[in-house]
Amino acid sequence: MSHQLRVVVVVALLTLREASRRRVVLALAALTALLLALSGWGFWRLAQELTSGEALVASSQVLNLVMFGLSLIAALGTAFLSGPTLAGETESGAALSVLARPVRRWAFLAGKWLGLVVFGGAYVVLAGLALCLVVLATVGYWPPDPVAGLALLAGQTAVLLTLSVLLATVVSPMASGVVSVGLFGAAWIAGVVGGVGSALGNEGVARVGTVSRVVLPTDGLWRGAMHAFQDPSALLAMGQGAEAFPFLSVSSPTPAYLVWAVLWTAMVFGLAAVVFARKDL
């Protein structure tokens, strides 16, 4: 292993250890525990009030709703974690003490990014799996493809983290978190608007969702995750209006779109590396 690759691994491990010590982790754990408890009570009530068939269909839709809450918690946590981790160290001069040694800036940035992606990805996978188990225990519903759904949620987190890392190289930690979460929300809203346009047969409005999913792939990956979590009969129950419903997805992402999401992440990280290399520390 070359020296710079060892730097990437060491910085990633240090970033993971640093992230686990921050209070944002306690906030993530508290919010996740609250979400799991409330969702468990809600799913139990569904099982009590509906027939078994109705409860399964309803549960698949509510599961997507709760998963969105989980992805929102992940977006908030990871966006506000990446800013202080990178921008905070550069502003305080702590990064300069490391970069004074024979350490390339891109390797330092890649280590930070890798540590944050592992942290964020592990969080959404473990929390999402816990939620699936809660639904299974209360209603008896198990998603058709939970592995793909959780992998797409982890991919969504990686995309948002990469954007946060880029922003953290040019603006303050707080601003990078606010802008990242704001763009995440804007992409989701644009996706909902596009779905309404598709349901109404309006190509102009539908194009809003298509363009937003290309510009920022978080919503496209989220819709793929929903498709993996939902029961196929939910689409039949909603009929033509399924595309307009914000917590149903009519299709999974194509291989070409997944490739684009990977390329988007690589390009944004490459831009962040260029900006960080030229940054006056």
PDB file of C-alpha atoms in Angstrom:
ATOM      1  CA  MET A   1       0.000   0.000   0.000  1.00  0.00           C
ATOM      2  CA  SER A   2       1.408   3.411  -0.963  1.00  0.00           C
ATOM      3  CA  HIS A   3       2.039   6.139   1.584  1.00  0.00           C
ATOM      4  CA  GLN A   4      -0.926   8.266   0.454  1.00  0.00           C
ATOM      5  CA  LEU A   5      -3.342   5.318   0.599  1.00  0.00           C
ATOM      6  CA  ARG A   6      -2.164   4.605   4.152  1.00  0.00           C
ATOM      7  CA  VAL A   7      -2.898   8.263   4.916  1.00  0.00           C
ATOM      8  CA  VAL A   8      -6.448   7.828   3.559  1.00  0.00           C
ATOM      9  CA  VAL A   9      -7.048   4.800   5.791  1.00  0.00           C
ATOM     10  CA  VAL A  10      -5.536   6.416   8.906  1.00  0.00           C
ATOM     11  CA  VAL A  11      -7.485   9.677   8.454  1.00  0.00           C
ATOM     12  CA  ALA A  12     -10.675   7.659   7.844  1.00  0.00           C
ATOM     13  CA  LEU A  13     -10.183   5.716  11.085  1.00  0.00           C
ATOM     14  CA  LEU A  14      -9.448   8.924  13.006  1.00  0.00           C
ATOM     15  CA  THR A  15     -12.555  10.549  11.484  1.00  0.00           C
ATOM     16  CA  LEU A  16     -14.684   7.592  12.552  1.00  0.00           C
ATOM     17  CA  ARG A  17     -13.337   7.831  16.096  1.00  0.00           C
ATOM     18  CA  GLU A  18     -13.868  11.585  16.156  1.00  0.00           C
ATOM     19  CA  ALA A  19     -17.417  11.262  14.779  1.00  0.00           C
ATOM     20  CA  SER A  20     -18.350   8.704  17.438  1.00  0.00           C
ATOM     21  CA  ARG A  21     -17.313  11.168  20.169  1.00  0.00           C
ATOM     22  CA  ARG A  22     -19.334  14.153  18.943  1.00  0.00           C
ATOM     23  CA  ARG A  23     -22.643  15.024  20.606  1.00  0.00           C
ATOM     24  CA  VAL A  24     -24.365  14.781  17.231  1.00  0.00           C
ATOM     25  CA  VAL A  25     -24.097  11.000  17.613  1.00  0.00           C
ATOM     26  CA  LEU A  26     -26.074  11.155  20.841  1.00  0.00           C
ATOM     27  CA  ALA A  27     -28.659  13.330  19.087  1.00  0.00           C
ATOM     28  CA  LEU A  28     -28.864  10.817  16.213  1.00  0.00           C
ATOM     29  CA  ALA A  29     -29.316   7.942  18.667  1.00  0.00           C
ATOM     30  CA  ALA A  30     -32.021   9.786  20.625  1.00  0.00           C
ATOM     31  CA  LEU A  31     -33.955  10.820  17.506  1.00  0.00           C
ATOM     32  CA  THR A  32     -33.701   7.309  16.051  1.00  0.00           C
ATOM     33  CA  ALA A  33     -34.892   5.680  19.271  1.00  0.00           C
ATOM     34  CA  LEU A  34     -37.842   8.094  19.394  1.00  0.00           C
ATOM     35  CA  LEU A  35     -38.688   7.411  15.737  1.00  0.00           C
ATOM     36  CA  LEU A  36     -38.535   3.623  16.251  1.00  0.00           C
ATOM     37  CA  ALA A  37     -40.714   3.811  19.381  1.00  0.00           C
ATOM     38  CA  LEU A  38     -43.365   6.006  17.744  1.00  0.00           C
ATOM     39  CA  SER A  39     -43.381   3.951  14.551  1.00  0.00           C
ATOM     40  CA  GLY A  40     -43.654   0.717  16.539  1.00  0.00           C
ATOM     41  CA  TRP A  41     -46.712   2.057  18.345  1.00  0.00           C
ATOM     42  CA  GLY A  42     -48.196   3.266  15.034  1.00  0.00           C
ATOM     43  CA  PHE A  43     -47.669  -0.047  13.256  1.00  0.00           C
ATOM     44  CA  TRP A  44     -49.140  -1.927  16.235  1.00  0.00           C
ATOM     45  CA  ARG A  45     -52.261   0.264  15.992  1.00  0.00           C
ATOM     46  CA  LEU A  46     -52.512  -0.515  12.254  1.00  0.00           C
ATOM     47  CA  ALA A  47     -52.471  -4.215  13.048  1.00  0.00           C
ATOM     48  CA  GLN A  48     -55.244  -3.721  15.617  1.00  0.00           C
ATOM     49  CA  GLU A  49     -57.549  -1.543  13.476  1.00  0.00           C
ATOM     50  CA  LEU A  50     -57.242  -3.146  10.007  1.00  0.00           C
ATOM     51  CA  THR A  51     -57.605  -6.611   8.546  1.00  0.00           C
ATOM     52  CA  SER A  52     -54.345  -8.478   7.951  1.00  0.00           C
ATOM     53  CA  GLY A  53     -54.393  -7.767   4.182  1.00  0.00           C
ATOM     54  CA  GLU A  54     -55.205  -4.076   4.621  1.00  0.00           C
ATOM     55  CA  ALA A  55     -52.576  -3.763   7.348  1.00  0.00           C
ATOM     56  CA  LEU A  56     -49.850  -5.193   5.087  1.00  0.00           C
ATOM     57  CA  VAL A  57     -50.637  -2.778   2.232  1.00  0.00           C
ATOM     58  CA  ALA A  58     -50.915   0.189   4.587  1.00  0.00           C
ATOM     59  CA  SER A  59     -47.732  -0.823   6.404  1.00  0.00           C
ATOM     60  CA  SER A  60     -45.672  -0.801   3.218  1.00  0.00           C
ATOM     61  CA  GLN A  61     -46.705   2.817   2.581  1.00  0.00           C
ATOM     62  CA  VAL A  62     -46.232   3.923   6.193  1.00  0.00           C
ATOM     63  CA  LEU A  63     -42.846   2.190   6.178  1.00  0.00           C
ATOM     64  CA  ASN A  64     -41.767   4.471   3.324  1.00  0.00           C
ATOM     65  CA  LEU A  65     -43.020   7.473   5.301  1.00  0.00           C
ATOM     66  CA  VAL A  66     -41.019   6.475   8.384  1.00  0.00           C
ATOM     67  CA  MET A  67     -37.984   5.619   6.240  1.00  0.00           C
ATOM     68  CA  PHE A  68     -38.148   9.162   4.875  1.00  0.00           C
ATOM     69  CA  GLY A  69     -38.034  10.430   8.452  1.00  0.00           C
ATOM     70  CA  LEU A  70     -35.011   8.219   9.006  1.00  0.00           C
ATOM     71  CA  SER A  71     -33.283   9.515   5.867  1.00  0.00           C
ATOM     72  CA  LEU A  72     -34.052  13.088   7.006  1.00  0.00           C
ATOM     73  CA  ILE A  73     -32.416  12.399  10.382  1.00  0.00           C
ATOM     74  CA  ALA A  74     -29.430  10.947   8.531  1.00  0.00           C
ATOM     75  CA  ALA A  75     -29.282  14.003   6.255  1.00  0.00           C
ATOM     76  CA  LEU A  76     -29.360  16.399   9.204  1.00  0.00           C
ATOM     77  CA  GLY A  77     -26.828  14.418  11.212  1.00  0.00           C
ATOM     78  CA  THR A  78     -24.310  13.769   8.461  1.00  0.00           C
ATOM     79  CA  ALA A  79     -24.552  17.254   6.928  1.00  0.00           C
ATOM     80  CA  PHE A  80     -23.909  18.956  10.263  1.00  0.00           C
ATOM     81  CA  LEU A  81     -21.208  16.411  11.101  1.00  0.00           C
ATOM     82  CA  SER A  82     -19.167  16.831   7.930  1.00  0.00           C
ATOM     83  CA  GLY A  83     -18.990  20.626   8.191  1.00  0.00           C
ATOM     84  CA  PRO A  84     -17.333  20.850  11.631  1.00  0.00           C
ATOM     85  CA  THR A  85     -15.159  17.817  10.867  1.00  0.00           C
ATOM     86  CA  LEU A  86     -13.525  19.442   7.824  1.00  0.00           C
ATOM     87  CA  ALA A  87     -14.173  23.184   7.922  1.00  0.00           C
ATOM     88  CA  GLY A  88     -13.738  23.305  11.687  1.00  0.00           C
ATOM     89  CA  GLU A  89     -10.264  21.780  11.481  1.00  0.00           C
ATOM     90  CA  THR A  90      -9.161  24.072   8.667  1.00  0.00           C
ATOM     91  CA  GLU A  91     -10.478  27.166  10.455  1.00  0.00           C
ATOM     92  CA  SER A  92      -8.820  26.215  13.755  1.00  0.00           C
ATOM     93  CA  GLY A  93      -5.519  25.347  12.050  1.00  0.00           C
ATOM     94  CA  ALA A  94      -5.618  21.721  13.239  1.00  0.00           C
ATOM     95  CA  ALA A  95      -5.533  20.461   9.643  1.00  0.00           C
ATOM     96  CA  LEU A  96      -2.414  22.504   8.925  1.00  0.00           C
ATOM     97  CA  SER A  97      -0.436  20.582  11.552  1.00  0.00           C
ATOM     98  CA  VAL A  98      -1.225  17.337   9.706  1.00  0.00           C
ATOM     99  CA  LEU A  99      -0.764  18.703   6.187  1.00  0.00           C
ATOM    100  CA  ALA A 100       2.662  20.117   7.089  1.00  0.00           C
ATOM    101  CA  ARG A 101       3.967  16.557   6.952  1.00  0.00           C
ATOM    102  CA  PRO A 102       4.344  14.710   3.585  1.00  0.00           C
ATOM    103  CA  VAL A 103       0.602  14.286   3.318  1.00  0.00           C
ATOM    104  CA  ARG A 104      -1.226  15.227   0.145  1.00  0.00           C
ATOM    105  CA  ARG A 105      -4.338  17.318   0.638  1.00  0.00           C
ATOM    106  CA  TRP A 106      -6.432  15.025  -1.566  1.00  0.00           C
ATOM    107  CA  ALA A 107      -5.464  12.058   0.636  1.00  0.00           C
ATOM    108  CA  PHE A 108      -6.446  13.967   3.778  1.00  0.00           C
ATOM    109  CA  LEU A 109      -9.776  14.948   2.194  1.00  0.00           C
ATOM    110  CA  ALA A 110     -10.398  11.408   0.910  1.00  0.00           C
ATOM    111  CA  GLY A 111      -9.780  10.014   4.401  1.00  0.00           C
ATOM    112  CA  LYS A 112     -12.266  12.460   5.895  1.00  0.00           C
ATOM    113  CA  TRP A 113     -14.825  11.621   3.201  1.00  0.00           C
ATOM    114  CA  LEU A 114     -14.364   7.866   3.574  1.00  0.00           C
ATOM    115  CA  GLY A 115     -14.706   7.985   7.357  1.00  0.00           C
ATOM    116  CA  LEU A 116     -17.882  10.056   7.144  1.00  0.00           C
ATOM    117  CA  VAL A 117     -19.412   7.837   4.424  1.00  0.00           C
ATOM    118  CA  VAL A 118     -18.735   4.689   6.477  1.00  0.00           C
ATOM    119  CA  PHE A 119     -20.220   6.347   9.550  1.00  0.00           C
ATOM    120  CA  GLY A 120     -23.320   7.655   7.739  1.00  0.00           C
ATOM    121  CA  GLY A 121     -23.838   4.470   5.731  1.00  0.00           C
ATOM    122  CA  ALA A 122     -23.572   2.257   8.794  1.00  0.00           C
ATOM    123  CA  TYR A 123     -26.076   4.448  10.605  1.00  0.00           C
ATOM    124  CA  VAL A 124     -28.800   4.299   7.917  1.00  0.00           C
ATOM    125  CA  VAL A 125     -28.311   0.565   7.365  1.00  0.00           C
ATOM    126  CA  LEU A 126     -28.513  -0.336  11.074  1.00  0.00           C
ATOM    127  CA  ALA A 127     -31.378   2.068  11.822  1.00  0.00           C
ATOM    128  CA  GLY A 128     -33.276   0.999   8.676  1.00  0.00           C
ATOM    129  CA  LEU A 129     -32.829  -2.674   9.516  1.00  0.00           C
ATOM    130  CA  ALA A 130     -34.107  -2.013  13.049  1.00  0.00           C
ATOM    131  CA  LEU A 131     -37.174  -0.319  11.560  1.00  0.00           C
ATOM    132  CA  CYS A 132     -37.844  -3.273   9.249  1.00  0.00           C
ATOM    133  CA  LEU A 133     -37.659  -5.611  12.266  1.00  0.00           C
ATOM    134  CA  VAL A 134     -40.110  -3.389  14.182  1.00  0.00           C
ATOM    135  CA  VAL A 135     -42.596  -3.632  11.280  1.00  0.00           C
ATOM    136  CA  LEU A 136     -42.104  -7.401  11.067  1.00  0.00           C
ATOM    137  CA  ALA A 137     -42.712  -7.825  14.806  1.00  0.00           C
ATOM    138  CA  THR A 138     -45.824  -5.605  14.938  1.00  0.00           C
ATOM    139  CA  VAL A 139     -47.571  -6.216  11.575  1.00  0.00           C
ATOM    140  CA  GLY A 140     -45.773  -9.180  10.051  1.00  0.00           C
ATOM    141  CA  TYR A 141     -44.698  -7.205   6.942  1.00  0.00           C
ATOM    142  CA  TRP A 142     -41.211  -7.701   5.492  1.00  0.00           C
ATOM    143  CA  PRO A 143     -40.106  -5.545   2.496  1.00  0.00           C
ATOM    144  CA  PRO A 144     -39.607  -7.380  -0.817  1.00  0.00           C
ATOM    145  CA  ASP A 145     -35.972  -6.243  -1.238  1.00  0.00           C
ATOM    146  CA  PRO A 146     -34.605  -4.717   1.992  1.00  0.00           C
ATOM    147  CA  VAL A 147     -30.961  -5.194   0.976  1.00  0.00           C
ATOM    148  CA  ALA A 148     -31.382  -3.020  -2.136  1.00  0.00           C
ATOM    149  CA  GLY A 149     -33.449  -0.480  -0.206  1.00  0.00           C
ATOM    150  CA  LEU A 150     -30.882  -0.093   2.564  1.00  0.00           C
ATOM    151  CA  ALA A 151     -28.032   0.047   0.035  1.00  0.00           C
ATOM    152  CA  LEU A 152     -29.791   2.863  -1.848  1.00  0.00           C
ATOM    153  CA  LEU A 153     -30.368   4.741   1.414  1.00  0.00           C
ATOM    154  CA  ALA A 154     -26.644   4.407   2.168  1.00  0.00           C
ATOM    155  CA  GLY A 155     -25.923   5.676  -1.358  1.00  0.00           C
ATOM    156  CA  GLN A 156     -28.193   8.655  -0.770  1.00  0.00           C
ATOM    157  CA  THR A 157     -26.249   9.446   2.401  1.00  0.00           C
ATOM    158  CA  ALA A 158     -22.944   9.198   0.518  1.00  0.00           C
ATOM    159  CA  VAL A 159     -24.176  11.618  -2.153  1.00  0.00           C
ATOM    160  CA  LEU A 160     -25.293  14.157   0.448  1.00  0.00           C
ATOM    161  CA  LEU A 161     -22.055  13.779   2.407  1.00  0.00           C
ATOM    162  CA  THR A 162     -20.020  14.405  -0.737  1.00  0.00           C
ATOM    163  CA  LEU A 163     -21.971  17.601  -1.373  1.00  0.00           C
ATOM    164  CA  SER A 164     -21.428  18.639   2.261  1.00  0.00           C
ATOM    165  CA  VAL A 165     -17.681  18.019   1.948  1.00  0.00           C
ATOM    166  CA  LEU A 166     -17.539  20.201  -1.175  1.00  0.00           C
ATOM    167  CA  LEU A 167     -19.445  23.001   0.553  1.00  0.00           C
ATOM    168  CA  ALA A 168     -17.284  22.692   3.674  1.00  0.00           C
ATOM    169  CA  THR A 169     -14.224  23.540   1.577  1.00  0.00           C
ATOM    170  CA  VAL A 170     -15.655  26.937   0.594  1.00  0.00           C
ATOM    171  CA  VAL A 171     -18.074  28.079   3.324  1.00  0.00           C
ATOM    172  CA  SER A 172     -18.403  27.903   7.114  1.00  0.00           C
ATOM    173  CA  PRO A 173     -19.410  24.644   8.860  1.00  0.00           C
ATOM    174  CA  MET A 174     -22.891  25.929   9.725  1.00  0.00           C
ATOM    175  CA  ALA A 175     -23.514  27.241   6.207  1.00  0.00           C
ATOM    176  CA  SER A 176     -22.414  23.966   4.603  1.00  0.00           C
ATOM    177  CA  GLY A 177     -24.884  22.002   6.753  1.00  0.00           C
ATOM    178  CA  VAL A 178     -27.763  24.391   6.137  1.00  0.00           C
ATOM    179  CA  VAL A 179     -27.209  24.508   2.366  1.00  0.00           C
ATOM    180  CA  SER A 180     -26.806  20.723   2.105  1.00  0.00           C
ATOM    181  CA  VAL A 181     -30.025  19.974   3.973  1.00  0.00           C
ATOM    182  CA  GLY A 182     -31.811  22.737   2.052  1.00  0.00           C
ATOM    183  CA  LEU A 183     -30.784  21.243  -1.300  1.00  0.00           C
ATOM    184  CA  PHE A 184     -31.772  17.768  -0.057  1.00  0.00           C
ATOM    185  CA  GLY A 185     -35.262  19.081   0.764  1.00  0.00           C
ATOM    186  CA  ALA A 186     -35.529  21.025  -2.485  1.00  0.00           C
ATOM    187  CA  ALA A 187     -34.635  17.916  -4.523  1.00  0.00           C
ATOM    188  CA  TRP A 188     -37.303  15.894  -2.691  1.00  0.00           C
ATOM    189  CA  ILE A 189     -39.962  18.564  -3.295  1.00  0.00           C
ATOM    190  CA  ALA A 190     -38.989  18.783  -6.967  1.00  0.00           C
ATOM    191  CA  GLY A 191     -39.346  14.994  -7.168  1.00  0.00           C
ATOM    192  CA  VAL A 192     -42.855  15.178  -5.706  1.00  0.00           C
ATOM    193  CA  VAL A 193     -43.785  17.935  -8.175  1.00  0.00           C
ATOM    194  CA  GLY A 194     -42.425  15.807 -11.018  1.00  0.00           C
ATOM    195  CA  GLY A 195     -44.489  12.841  -9.818  1.00  0.00           C
ATOM    196  CA  VAL A 196     -47.639  14.963  -9.844  1.00  0.00           C
ATOM    197  CA  GLY A 197     -46.788  16.082 -13.368  1.00  0.00           C
ATOM    198  CA  SER A 198     -46.348  12.469 -14.490  1.00  0.00           C
ATOM    199  CA  ALA A 199     -49.683  11.458 -12.952  1.00  0.00           C
ATOM    200  CA  LEU A 200     -51.414  14.362 -14.730  1.00  0.00           C
ATOM    201  CA  GLY A 201     -49.643  13.682 -18.029  1.00  0.00           C
ATOM    202  CA  ASN A 202     -47.979  17.108 -17.996  1.00  0.00           C
ATOM    203  CA  GLU A 203     -44.505  16.597 -19.482  1.00  0.00           C
ATOM    204  CA  GLY A 204     -43.267  20.057 -18.528  1.00  0.00           C
ATOM    205  CA  VAL A 205     -44.023  19.568 -14.828  1.00  0.00           C
ATOM    206  CA  ALA A 206     -42.777  15.968 -14.921  1.00  0.00           C
ATOM    207  CA  ARG A 207     -39.452  17.236 -16.302  1.00  0.00           C
ATOM    208  CA  VAL A 208     -38.913  19.174 -13.049  1.00  0.00           C
ATOM    209  CA  GLY A 209     -38.488  15.909 -11.181  1.00  0.00           C
ATOM    210  CA  THR A 210     -36.290  14.373 -13.892  1.00  0.00           C
ATOM    211  CA  VAL A 211     -33.922  17.341 -13.997  1.00  0.00           C
ATOM    212  CA  SER A 212     -33.668  17.596 -10.208  1.00  0.00           C
ATOM    213  CA  ARG A 213     -32.802  13.894  -9.918  1.00  0.00           C
ATOM    214  CA  VAL A 214     -29.965  14.390 -12.414  1.00  0.00           C
ATOM    215  CA  VAL A 215     -28.633  17.566 -10.782  1.00  0.00           C
ATOM    216  CA  LEU A 216     -28.722  16.064  -7.275  1.00  0.00           C
ATOM    217  CA  PRO A 217     -29.238  12.258  -7.187  1.00  0.00           C
ATOM    218  CA  THR A 218     -30.538  12.055  -3.591  1.00  0.00           C
ATOM    219  CA  ASP A 219     -34.215  11.962  -4.635  1.00  0.00           C
ATOM    220  CA  GLY A 220     -33.606   9.413  -7.389  1.00  0.00           C
ATOM    221  CA  LEU A 221     -31.874   7.063  -4.954  1.00  0.00           C
ATOM    222  CA  TRP A 222     -34.603   7.659  -2.366  1.00  0.00           C
ATOM    223  CA  ARG A 223     -37.291   6.688  -4.868  1.00  0.00           C
ATOM    224  CA  GLY A 224     -35.393   3.504  -5.635  1.00  0.00           C
ATOM    225  CA  ALA A 225     -35.265   2.723  -1.914  1.00  0.00           C
ATOM    226  CA  MET A 226     -39.033   3.266  -1.621  1.00  0.00           C
ATOM    227  CA  HIS A 227     -39.642   0.863  -4.488  1.00  0.00           C
ATOM    228  CA  ALA A 228     -37.585  -1.774  -2.687  1.00  0.00           C
ATOM    229  CA  PHE A 229     -39.456  -1.313   0.605  1.00  0.00           C
ATOM    230  CA  GLN A 230     -43.058  -1.125  -0.643  1.00  0.00           C
ATOM    231  CA  ASP A 231     -45.485  -3.972  -1.317  1.00  0.00           C
ATOM    232  CA  PRO A 232     -46.226  -4.219  -5.093  1.00  0.00           C
ATOM    233  CA  SER A 233     -49.956  -4.387  -4.354  1.00  0.00           C
ATOM    234  CA  ALA A 234     -49.791  -0.813  -2.997  1.00  0.00           C
ATOM    235  CA  LEU A 235     -49.235   0.440  -6.549  1.00  0.00           C
ATOM    236  CA  LEU A 236     -52.270  -1.481  -7.781  1.00  0.00           C
ATOM    237  CA  ALA A 237     -54.376  -0.046  -4.957  1.00  0.00           C
ATOM    238  CA  MET A 238     -53.373   3.539  -5.857  1.00  0.00           C
ATOM    239  CA  GLY A 239     -53.871   3.043  -9.609  1.00  0.00           C
ATOM    240  CA  GLN A 240     -52.982   5.925 -11.981  1.00  0.00           C
ATOM    241  CA  GLY A 241     -52.363   8.339  -9.113  1.00  0.00           C
ATOM    242  CA  ALA A 242     -49.509   6.303  -7.610  1.00  0.00           C
ATOM    243  CA  GLU A 243     -46.864   8.563  -9.183  1.00  0.00           C
ATOM    244  CA  ALA A 244     -48.358  11.588  -7.435  1.00  0.00           C
ATOM    245  CA  PHE A 245     -48.217   9.945  -4.004  1.00  0.00           C
ATOM    246  CA  PRO A 246     -44.947  11.088  -2.338  1.00  0.00           C
ATOM    247  CA  PHE A 247     -44.349   7.824  -0.494  1.00  0.00           C
ATOM    248  CA  LEU A 248     -44.764   5.379  -3.364  1.00  0.00           C
ATOM    249  CA  SER A 249     -42.375   4.737  -6.246  1.00  0.00           C
ATOM    250  CA  VAL A 250     -43.444   3.236  -9.563  1.00  0.00           C
ATOM    251  CA  SER A 251     -40.000   1.907 -10.564  1.00  0.00           C
ATOM    252  CA  SER A 252     -36.519   1.153  -9.317  1.00  0.00           C
ATOM    253  CA  PRO A 253     -33.511   3.151 -10.620  1.00  0.00           C
ATOM    254  CA  THR A 254     -31.996   1.975 -13.888  1.00  0.00           C
ATOM    255  CA  PRO A 255     -28.346   0.758 -14.009  1.00  0.00           C
ATOM    256  CA  ALA A 256     -27.513   3.861 -16.074  1.00  0.00           C
ATOM    257  CA  TYR A 257     -28.887   6.116 -13.329  1.00  0.00           C
ATOM    258  CA  LEU A 258     -26.881   4.274 -10.660  1.00  0.00           C
ATOM    259  CA  VAL A 259     -23.751   4.746 -12.771  1.00  0.00           C
ATOM    260  CA  TRP A 260     -24.589   8.453 -13.059  1.00  0.00           C
ATOM    261  CA  ALA A 261     -24.959   8.689  -9.248  1.00  0.00           C
ATOM    262  CA  VAL A 262     -21.477   7.172  -8.845  1.00  0.00           C
ATOM    263  CA  LEU A 263     -20.015   9.509 -11.489  1.00  0.00           C
ATOM    264  CA  TRP A 264     -21.757  12.505  -9.860  1.00  0.00           C
ATOM    265  CA  THR A 265     -20.217  11.587  -6.513  1.00  0.00           C
ATOM    266  CA  ALA A 266     -16.765  11.169  -8.058  1.00  0.00           C
ATOM    267  CA  MET A 267     -16.981  14.499  -9.913  1.00  0.00           C
ATOM    268  CA  VAL A 268     -18.180  16.443  -6.874  1.00  0.00           C
ATOM    269  CA  PHE A 269     -15.475  14.897  -4.705  1.00  0.00           C
ATOM    270  CA  GLY A 270     -12.894  15.692  -7.399  1.00  0.00           C
ATOM    271  CA  LEU A 271     -14.069  19.315  -7.410  1.00  0.00           C
ATOM    272  CA  ALA A 272     -13.831  19.390  -3.611  1.00  0.00           C
ATOM    273  CA  ALA A 273     -10.263  18.023  -3.824  1.00  0.00           C
ATOM    274  CA  VAL A 274      -9.273  20.730  -6.333  1.00  0.00           C
ATOM    275  CA  VAL A 275     -10.789  23.495  -4.175  1.00  0.00           C
ATOM    276  CA  PHE A 276      -9.181  22.106  -1.011  1.00  0.00           C
ATOM    277  CA  ALA A 277      -5.775  21.821  -2.729  1.00  0.00           C
ATOM    278  CA  ARG A 278      -5.887  25.529  -3.642  1.00  0.00           C
ATOM    279  CA  LYS A 279      -7.345  26.656  -0.321  1.00  0.00           C
ATOM    280  CA  ASP A 280      -5.211  29.048   1.736  1.00  0.00           C
ATOM    281  CA  LEU A 281      -4.977  27.291   5.109  1.00  0.00           C
TER     282      LEU A 281
END
